[in-house]
Coordinates of C-alpha atoms (C1' of nucleotides) in Angstrom, one line a residue:
Chain V
M1 CA 71.9 18.7 241.7
S2 CA 70.5 22.0 240.5
H3 CA 67.1 22.2 239.1
T4 CA 67.4 22.2 235.3
L5 CA 64.5 23.4 233.1
G6 CA 63.1 20.3 231.7
L7 CA 63.0 19.6 228.0
R8 CA 59.7 21.3 227.4
Q9 CA 60.6 24.5 229.2
A10 CA 64.0 24.6 227.6
Q11 CA 62.5 24.3 224.1
K12 CA 59.9 27.0 224.9
Q13 CA 62.7 29.4 226.0
K14 CA 64.6 28.6 222.8
T15 CA 61.6 29.5 220.6
R16 CA 60.9 32.6 222.7
Q17 CA 64.5 33.8 222.2
A18 CA 64.3 33.0 218.5
L19 CA 61.2 35.2 218.3
L20 CA 63.0 38.0 220.1
D21 CA 66.1 37.7 217.9
A22 CA 64.1 37.7 214.7
A23 CA 62.1 40.7 215.8
L24 CA 65.2 42.6 216.7
A25 CA 66.7 41.9 213.3
L26 CA 63.5 43.0 211.5
L27 CA 63.5 46.2 213.6
E28 CA 66.7 47.4 212.1
E29 CA 64.7 48.6 209.2
Q30 CA 61.3 49.5 210.6
S31 CA 59.6 50.6 213.7
L32 CA 57.9 48.4 216.2
S33 CA 54.5 49.9 215.4
S34 CA 54.7 48.4 211.9
L35 CA 56.2 45.1 212.9
G36 CA 53.9 42.2 212.1
L37 CA 53.5 39.1 214.2
R38 CA 53.5 37.0 211.0
E39 CA 56.7 38.6 209.8
V40 CA 58.4 37.5 213.0
T41 CA 57.1 33.9 213.0
R42 CA 57.9 33.6 209.3
A43 CA 61.5 34.6 210.1
V44 CA 61.8 32.0 212.8
G45 CA 60.0 29.3 210.9
V46 CA 57.1 28.6 213.2
A47 CA 53.3 28.9 212.7
P48 CA 51.9 32.4 213.3
T49 CA 49.8 31.0 216.1
A50 CA 52.9 29.9 218.0
F51 CA 53.5 33.6 218.7
Y52 CA 50.7 33.7 221.2
R53 CA 52.3 31.0 223.3
H54 CA 55.0 33.6 224.2
F55 CA 53.6 37.1 223.7
R56 CA 50.2 38.8 223.7
S57 CA 51.2 41.1 220.9
T58 CA 54.2 42.7 219.2
A59 CA 54.0 45.5 221.7
D60 CA 54.4 42.9 224.5
L61 CA 57.4 41.5 222.7
G62 CA 58.8 45.1 222.4
V63 CA 58.7 45.4 226.2
A64 CA 60.6 42.2 226.5
L65 CA 63.2 43.6 224.1
V66 CA 63.6 46.6 226.3
E67 CA 64.5 44.5 229.2
E68 CA 67.0 42.5 227.1
A69 CA 68.5 45.6 225.6
L70 CA 68.8 47.8 228.7
G71 CA 69.3 45.0 231.2
S72 CA 72.6 44.3 229.4
L73 CA 73.6 48.0 229.9
H74 CA 73.5 48.1 233.7
P75 CA 77.0 46.5 234.0
M76 CA 78.4 49.0 231.5
I77 CA 76.9 51.9 233.4
R78 CA 78.5 50.6 236.6
T79 CA 81.9 50.2 235.0
I80 CA 81.8 53.7 233.6
V81 CA 80.7 55.6 236.7
S82 CA 82.9 53.7 239.1
S83 CA 86.0 54.3 236.9
A84 CA 88.8 56.1 238.7
G85 CA 91.5 58.4 237.5
E86 CA 92.0 61.8 235.9
S87 CA 88.9 63.5 234.5
D88 CA 90.0 63.4 230.8
Q89 CA 91.0 59.8 231.0
R90 CA 87.6 58.9 232.5
V91 CA 85.9 60.6 229.7
E92 CA 87.9 58.8 227.1
R93 CA 87.3 55.5 228.8
A94 CA 83.6 56.1 229.0
V95 CA 83.3 57.0 225.3
D96 CA 85.4 54.0 224.4
L97 CA 83.1 51.7 226.4
I98 CA 80.1 53.2 224.6
A99 CA 81.7 52.7 221.2
R100 CA 82.5 49.0 222.1
H101 CA 78.9 48.4 223.3
V102 CA 77.5 49.8 220.0
E103 CA 79.8 47.6 218.1
T104 CA 78.8 44.5 220.0
H105 CA 75.1 45.3 220.3
P106 CA 74.2 47.5 217.4
A107 CA 70.6 46.2 217.0
H108 CA 69.8 46.7 220.7
V109 CA 71.1 50.3 220.6
R110 CA 69.2 51.1 217.5
F111 CA 66.0 49.6 219.0
I112 CA 66.3 51.8 222.1
A113 CA 67.1 54.9 220.2
R114 CA 64.2 54.3 217.8
E115 CA 61.5 53.3 220.3
R116 CA 62.4 55.7 223.0
H117 CA 60.2 58.2 221.3
G118 CA 58.4 55.6 219.1
G119 CA 54.8 55.0 218.4
V120 CA 54.1 52.3 221.0
Q121 CA 53.2 53.6 224.4
S122 CA 54.0 50.6 226.6
V123 CA 57.4 50.3 225.1
R124 CA 58.2 54.0 225.5
E125 CA 57.2 53.7 229.1
A126 CA 59.4 50.7 229.7
I127 CA 62.3 52.5 228.2
Q128 CA 61.7 55.7 230.3
D129 CA 61.5 53.4 233.4
Q130 CA 64.8 51.8 232.7
L131 CA 66.5 55.1 231.9
A132 CA 65.2 56.6 235.1
R133 CA 66.8 53.7 236.9
F134 CA 70.1 54.3 235.1
A135 CA 69.9 58.0 236.1
D136 CA 69.4 57.0 239.7
E137 CA 72.3 54.6 239.7
V138 CA 74.5 57.3 238.1
K139 CA 73.3 59.8 240.7
V140 CA 74.2 57.5 243.6
A141 CA 77.7 57.1 242.0
L142 CA 78.1 60.8 241.5
A143 CA 77.1 61.5 245.0
K144 CA 80.1 59.4 246.2
D145 CA 82.5 61.4 244.2
P146 CA 84.4 64.1 246.2
I147 CA 83.8 66.5 243.3
S148 CA 80.1 66.4 244.3
E149 CA 80.6 67.9 247.7
G150 CA 78.1 70.6 248.4
W151 CA 75.8 69.5 245.5
N152 CA 72.1 69.3 246.3
D153 CA 69.9 66.4 245.2
D154 CA 68.2 68.1 242.3
D155 CA 71.5 69.1 240.8
L156 CA 72.9 65.6 241.1
L157 CA 69.9 64.2 239.4
M158 CA 70.1 66.8 236.7
L159 CA 73.7 65.9 236.0
A160 CA 72.9 62.2 236.1
N161 CA 70.1 62.7 233.5
L162 CA 72.5 64.8 231.4
Y163 CA 75.0 62.0 231.4
V164 CA 72.4 59.3 230.5
D165 CA 71.1 61.4 227.7
Q166 CA 74.6 62.1 226.5
M167 CA 75.4 58.4 226.6
L168 CA 72.4 57.6 224.3
I169 CA 73.2 60.5 221.9
T170 CA 76.8 59.3 221.8
A171 CA 75.7 55.7 221.2
S172 CA 73.4 56.8 218.4
L173 CA 76.2 58.8 216.8
F174 CA 78.4 55.7 216.8
L175 CA 75.6 53.7 215.2
D176 CA 75.5 56.1 212.3
V177 CA 79.2 55.5 211.5
L178 CA 79.3 51.8 212.3
E179 CA 80.1 51.0 208.6
A180 CA 82.1 54.1 208.0
P181 CA 85.9 54.3 207.5
Q182 CA 87.9 54.5 210.7
E183 CA 88.8 58.1 210.0
E184 CA 85.2 59.1 210.4
R185 CA 84.6 57.0 213.4
R186 CA 87.7 58.6 214.9
R187 CA 86.1 62.0 214.3
V188 CA 82.9 61.0 216.1
T189 CA 85.0 59.6 219.0
Q190 CA 86.8 62.9 219.4
A191 CA 83.6 65.0 219.1
A192 CA 82.0 62.8 221.8
N193 CA 85.1 63.2 224.0
R194 CA 85.0 66.9 223.7
R195 CA 81.3 67.0 224.6
M196 CA 81.8 64.9 227.6
R197 CA 84.8 67.0 228.6
L198 CA 82.8 70.2 228.3
I199 CA 80.2 68.8 230.6
S200 CA 82.9 67.7 233.1
I201 CA 84.3 71.2 233.1
G202 CA 80.8 72.6 233.8
R203 CA 80.5 70.1 236.6
E204 CA 83.8 71.2 238.1
H205 CA 82.9 74.8 238.2
W206 CA 79.2 74.3 239.0
L207 CA 79.6 75.7 242.6
D208 CA 81.9 78.6 241.7
Chain I
M1 CA 48.7 92.9 190.5
S2 CA 50.6 90.0 192.0
H3 CA 50.2 86.6 190.4
T4 CA 47.7 84.6 192.4
L5 CA 47.5 80.9 192.2
G6 CA 44.4 80.2 190.1
L7 CA 41.5 78.3 191.5
R8 CA 42.8 74.9 190.5
Q9 CA 46.3 75.4 192.1
A10 CA 44.8 76.9 195.2
Q11 CA 42.4 74.0 195.7
K12 CA 45.2 71.5 195.1
Q13 CA 47.4 73.2 197.8
K14 CA 44.4 73.1 200.2
T15 CA 44.0 69.4 199.7
R16 CA 47.7 68.8 200.1
Q17 CA 47.8 70.8 203.3
A18 CA 44.8 68.8 204.6
L19 CA 46.7 65.6 203.9
L20 CA 49.7 66.9 205.8
D21 CA 47.6 68.1 208.7
A22 CA 45.7 64.8 208.9
A23 CA 48.9 62.8 208.8
L24 CA 50.5 64.8 211.5
A25 CA 47.5 64.3 213.8
L26 CA 47.5 60.5 213.1
L27 CA 51.2 60.4 213.8
E28 CA 50.7 61.5 217.4
E29 CA 49.9 57.9 218.2
Q30 CA 51.9 55.9 215.8
S31 CA 55.1 56.0 213.7
L32 CA 55.4 57.0 210.1
S33 CA 56.4 53.5 209.1
S34 CA 53.0 52.2 210.1
L35 CA 51.0 55.1 208.7
G36 CA 48.6 54.1 205.9
L37 CA 47.8 56.1 202.9
R38 CA 44.1 55.1 203.3
E39 CA 44.1 56.3 206.9
V40 CA 45.2 59.7 205.8
T41 CA 42.7 60.1 202.9
R42 CA 39.9 58.8 205.1
A43 CA 40.7 61.4 207.7
V44 CA 40.6 64.2 205.1
G45 CA 37.5 62.9 203.3
V46 CA 39.0 62.3 199.9
A47 CA 39.3 59.1 197.8
P48 CA 42.5 57.0 198.5
T49 CA 43.6 57.6 194.9
A50 CA 43.7 61.3 195.5
F51 CA 46.8 60.8 197.7
Y52 CA 48.9 60.1 194.6
R53 CA 48.1 63.5 193.1
H54 CA 50.3 64.9 196.0
F55 CA 52.7 62.4 197.2
R56 CA 54.4 59.2 195.9
S57 CA 54.1 57.5 199.3
T58 CA 53.7 58.1 203.0
A59 CA 57.5 58.3 203.2
D60 CA 57.4 61.2 200.7
L61 CA 54.7 62.9 202.8
G62 CA 57.0 62.4 205.8
V63 CA 59.8 64.3 204.1
A64 CA 57.4 67.2 203.4
L65 CA 56.4 67.1 207.1
V66 CA 60.0 67.5 208.1
E67 CA 60.3 70.7 206.0
E68 CA 57.2 72.0 207.6
A69 CA 58.2 71.1 211.2
L70 CA 61.8 72.2 211.1
G71 CA 61.3 75.1 208.6
S72 CA 59.2 76.8 211.3
L73 CA 62.1 76.3 213.8
H74 CA 64.7 78.4 212.0
P75 CA 63.3 81.7 213.2
M76 CA 63.2 80.4 216.8
I77 CA 66.8 79.3 216.6
R78 CA 67.8 82.7 215.3
T79 CA 66.0 84.4 218.1
I80 CA 67.6 82.2 220.8
V81 CA 71.2 82.5 219.6
S82 CA 71.1 86.2 218.8
S83 CA 69.7 87.0 222.2
A84 CA 71.8 89.3 224.3
G85 CA 72.2 89.7 228.1
E86 CA 73.6 87.9 231.1
S87 CA 74.3 84.2 230.7
D88 CA 71.7 82.9 233.1
Q89 CA 69.1 85.2 231.6
R90 CA 69.8 84.0 228.1
V91 CA 69.5 80.4 229.3
E92 CA 66.1 81.1 230.8
R93 CA 64.9 82.9 227.7
A94 CA 66.0 80.0 225.5
V95 CA 64.3 77.4 227.7
D96 CA 61.1 79.5 227.8
L97 CA 61.1 79.9 224.0
I98 CA 61.4 76.1 223.6
A99 CA 58.6 75.6 226.0
R100 CA 56.4 78.0 224.1
H101 CA 57.2 76.3 220.8
V102 CA 56.3 72.9 222.2
E103 CA 53.0 74.4 223.4
T104 CA 52.1 75.9 220.0
H105 CA 53.5 73.0 217.9
P106 CA 53.3 69.8 219.9
A107 CA 52.6 67.6 217.0
H108 CA 55.5 68.9 215.0
V109 CA 57.9 68.4 217.9
R110 CA 56.6 64.9 218.6
F111 CA 57.0 64.0 214.9
I112 CA 60.6 65.1 214.8
A113 CA 61.5 63.4 218.1
R114 CA 59.9 60.2 216.9
E115 CA 61.2 60.1 213.3
R116 CA 64.7 61.4 214.0
H117 CA 65.6 57.7 214.8
G118 CA 62.5 56.2 213.2
G119 CA 62.1 53.5 210.7
V120 CA 61.9 55.5 207.4
Q121 CA 65.3 56.2 206.0
S122 CA 64.5 59.2 203.7
V123 CA 62.8 60.9 206.6
R124 CA 65.7 60.3 209.0
E125 CA 68.0 61.7 206.4
A126 CA 65.8 64.8 205.9
I127 CA 65.8 65.4 209.6
Q128 CA 69.6 65.0 210.0
D129 CA 70.1 67.4 207.1
Q130 CA 68.0 70.1 208.7
L131 CA 69.6 69.6 212.1
A132 CA 73.0 69.9 210.5
R133 CA 71.9 73.2 209.1
F134 CA 70.7 74.3 212.5
A135 CA 74.0 73.4 214.0
D136 CA 75.8 75.4 211.4
E137 CA 73.6 78.4 212.0
V138 CA 74.3 78.1 215.7
K139 CA 78.0 77.7 215.1
V140 CA 78.1 80.9 213.1
A141 CA 76.3 82.7 215.9
L142 CA 78.6 81.3 218.5
A143 CA 81.6 82.4 216.6
K144 CA 80.5 86.0 216.8
D145 CA 80.2 85.9 220.5
P146 CA 83.2 87.4 222.4
I147 CA 83.2 84.3 224.7
S148 CA 84.3 82.2 221.7
E149 CA 87.6 84.0 221.2
G150 CA 90.3 81.5 220.8
W151 CA 88.0 78.6 220.0
N152 CA 88.8 76.4 217.0
D153 CA 86.3 75.3 214.4
D154 CA 85.9 71.8 215.7
D155 CA 85.1 72.9 219.2
L156 CA 82.6 75.5 218.0
L157 CA 80.8 72.9 215.9
M158 CA 80.9 70.5 218.9
L159 CA 79.2 73.1 221.1
A160 CA 76.7 74.0 218.4
N161 CA 75.7 70.3 218.1
L162 CA 75.5 70.0 221.8
Y163 CA 73.1 72.9 221.9
V164 CA 71.0 71.5 219.1
D165 CA 70.7 68.1 220.8
Q166 CA 70.0 69.8 224.1
M167 CA 67.2 71.8 222.5
L168 CA 65.6 68.7 221.1
I169 CA 65.9 66.8 224.5
T170 CA 64.4 69.8 226.3
A171 CA 61.6 70.0 223.8
S172 CA 60.8 66.3 224.2
L173 CA 60.8 66.7 228.0
F174 CA 58.3 69.5 227.7
L175 CA 56.2 67.3 225.4
D176 CA 56.0 64.7 228.1
V177 CA 54.5 67.1 230.6
L178 CA 52.2 69.1 228.3
E179 CA 49.1 67.9 230.0
A180 CA 50.7 67.8 233.5
P181 CA 50.0 70.2 236.3
Q182 CA 51.9 73.4 236.3
E183 CA 54.0 72.3 239.2
E184 CA 55.5 69.5 237.2
R185 CA 56.1 71.6 234.2
R186 CA 57.9 74.1 236.4
R187 CA 60.1 71.3 237.6
V188 CA 61.0 70.4 234.0
T189 CA 61.7 74.0 233.2
Q190 CA 64.1 74.3 236.2
A191 CA 65.9 71.1 235.3
A192 CA 66.3 72.3 231.7
N193 CA 67.6 75.6 233.0
R194 CA 70.2 73.9 235.1
R195 CA 71.3 71.7 232.3
M196 CA 71.8 74.6 230.0
R197 CA 73.5 76.6 232.7
L198 CA 76.0 73.7 233.3
I199 CA 76.8 73.7 229.6
S200 CA 77.3 77.4 229.7
I201 CA 79.7 77.1 232.6
G202 CA 81.6 74.4 230.7
R203 CA 81.8 76.8 227.8
E204 CA 83.1 79.7 229.9
H205 CA 85.9 77.6 231.3
W206 CA 86.7 75.6 228.1
L207 CA 90.0 77.3 227.4
D208 CA 91.2 77.4 231.1
Chain T
dT1 C1' 60.5 0.1 235.6
dG2 C1' 55.9 0.5 233.5
dT3 C1' 51.4 2.3 232.7
dA4 C1' 47.6 5.6 232.4
dC5 C1' 46.5 10.2 232.2
dA6 C1' 47.4 15.4 232.1
dT7 C1' 49.7 19.2 230.2
dC8 C1' 50.7 22.3 226.7
dA9 C1' 54.0 24.2 222.7
dG10 C1' 53.3 24.3 218.3
dT11 C1' 50.0 23.3 214.1
dG12 C1' 47.1 24.3 210.1
dA13 C1' 42.8 25.7 208.2
dA14 C1' 39.7 29.3 208.1
dC15 C1' 37.6 34.0 208.8
dG16 C1' 36.8 38.7 207.7
dC17 C1' 39.2 43.0 206.8
dG18 C1' 41.9 46.8 205.3
dC19 C1' 45.8 47.5 202.6
dG20 C1' 48.4 49.8 198.2
dT21 C1' 47.9 50.2 193.5
dT22 C1' 45.7 50.2 188.6
dC23 C1' 42.6 52.1 185.6
dA24 C1' 39.3 54.5 182.9
dC25 C1' 36.3 58.2 184.2
dT26 C1' 34.3 63.0 185.2
dG27 C1' 33.7 67.6 185.3
dA28 C1' 35.5 72.0 186.8
dT29 C1' 39.3 75.1 185.5
dG30 C1' 42.5 77.0 182.2
dT31 C1' 43.8 78.5 177.5
dA32 C1' 43.8 79.8 172.6
dC33 C1' 41.6 82.3 169.2
Chain Q
dT1 C1' 32.6 88.2 175.2
dG2 C1' 32.0 83.5 173.4
dT3 C1' 33.4 79.1 171.7
dA4 C1' 36.2 74.8 171.3
dC5 C1' 39.5 72.2 173.1
dA6 C1' 43.2 70.8 176.7
dT7 C1' 44.4 70.0 181.3
dC8 C1' 44.3 67.6 185.5
dA9 C1' 42.5 67.1 190.7
dG10 C1' 39.7 64.0 192.4
dT11 C1' 36.5 59.6 191.7
dG12 C1' 35.0 54.8 192.3
dA13 C1' 35.3 50.1 191.1
dA14 C1' 38.3 46.4 191.1
dC15 C1' 42.4 43.5 192.1
dG16 C1' 45.3 40.4 194.7
dC17 C1' 47.5 40.1 199.1
dG18 C1' 49.0 39.7 203.9
dC19 C1' 47.2 40.8 208.1
dG20 C1' 45.6 39.4 213.3
dT21 C1' 42.8 36.2 215.5
dT22 C1' 39.8 31.9 216.4
dC23 C1' 39.6 27.2 216.9
dA24 C1' 40.0 22.3 217.4
dC25 C1' 44.0 19.4 216.8
dT26 C1' 48.4 16.6 217.7
dG27 C1' 51.9 14.5 219.8
dA28 C1' 55.9 14.9 222.7
dT29 C1' 56.9 15.8 227.6
dG30 C1' 55.7 15.6 232.4
dT31 C1' 53.5 13.4 236.5
dA32 C1' 51.2 10.1 239.7
dC33 C1' 51.0 5.6 241.2

DNA sequence: TGTACATCAGTGAACGCGCGTTCACTGATGTAC
DNA sequence: TGTACATCAGTGAACGCGCGTTCACTGATGTAC
């Protein structure tokens, strides 16, 4: 028999998740630095004091949201960078994966885009940490690619960071057209594809 | 004789500018959506009610800050894109200009990076508007460059947007190392140069 | 299985505080003659 | 130049409100025997 959580622990997790979910929803229309603890508990339907059983502050909750939002991205990153095939097809597949992720996790993406340069230091740092990890993962994957033969470490990391930033920019562009007609979303997709393709071309001729 | 402002108008402008300056300073450590009108007037040394003589709300003040911050960038953009010479030298000059701008206007740069995806809609829109104008300026300049022969309009705009985003990312990287030892700032400069160079290379081979 | 005690997630009252906004005001500046 | 009146940037008191945090509490869940 596996060790299940126990009623008390399970209920606690449920409340904690409800607080995270409510906060994420409230953060669609404001920044973390203006999010109130009472707002969050009100949305969940618990007493304000219950908040302290789970988080020290809204900044602390924000750090937890970073883990939630960017933790779920690791698998996607891996899928993208390990994808095989012709260059243009890989680009299209990557952009498509990003578009799908934005459609399924819009609030997470908005949160990261907003708080990456936001007003709460601990959250900014948590995001930078995770993005640095992504860049490292991407770098390792790039190093394995035959195209990268002869590349030095600094250049690989540079390209990895460029890809990560590009991924975030692309995600944020898709966010802006989430509710827009398909025609406009198509235009964003094509612009994103072209951007990525230009970077790929630069990559292919880097050592010329 | 030119028409000077009159004592009353001049004093009003001075107070208004003091409010903008105080707000910009306060925004180094928080987001606009949590900036209080009383905070700003307290920092300036006027009564809270004086605020309303100049702005309807802090969001309104934010829009004014966008004009101030991005208005001052137009000349820099023009200098960068109209610069002549060998590709690598142009890249270095551009990165250097960005670094200098960040050193002389750190608070403006931070404000734009923070509020570009921040929690106040009217400010986000004002920033997107100005960035779209930048992209258009850059596009026009790119079109004049012989390298762009054979490029279609969509691709020119794509590249212009890529440059504008890259400029902001670079500026934000310099912001993070403003207080760091010169060695680290040098590393950021070189990484930024490499990024821009890779994009240049992609540009040169776009029509291959 | 039953009992006695410990734990602890969530409660609810209370606090002092700073907020945005209103209002009637003051007094220096501007204008008309 | 002087006078009488209008304008309006900035004032200061007052308001109702929601905030974060404290505290002692309750009662369901967990544990030891």
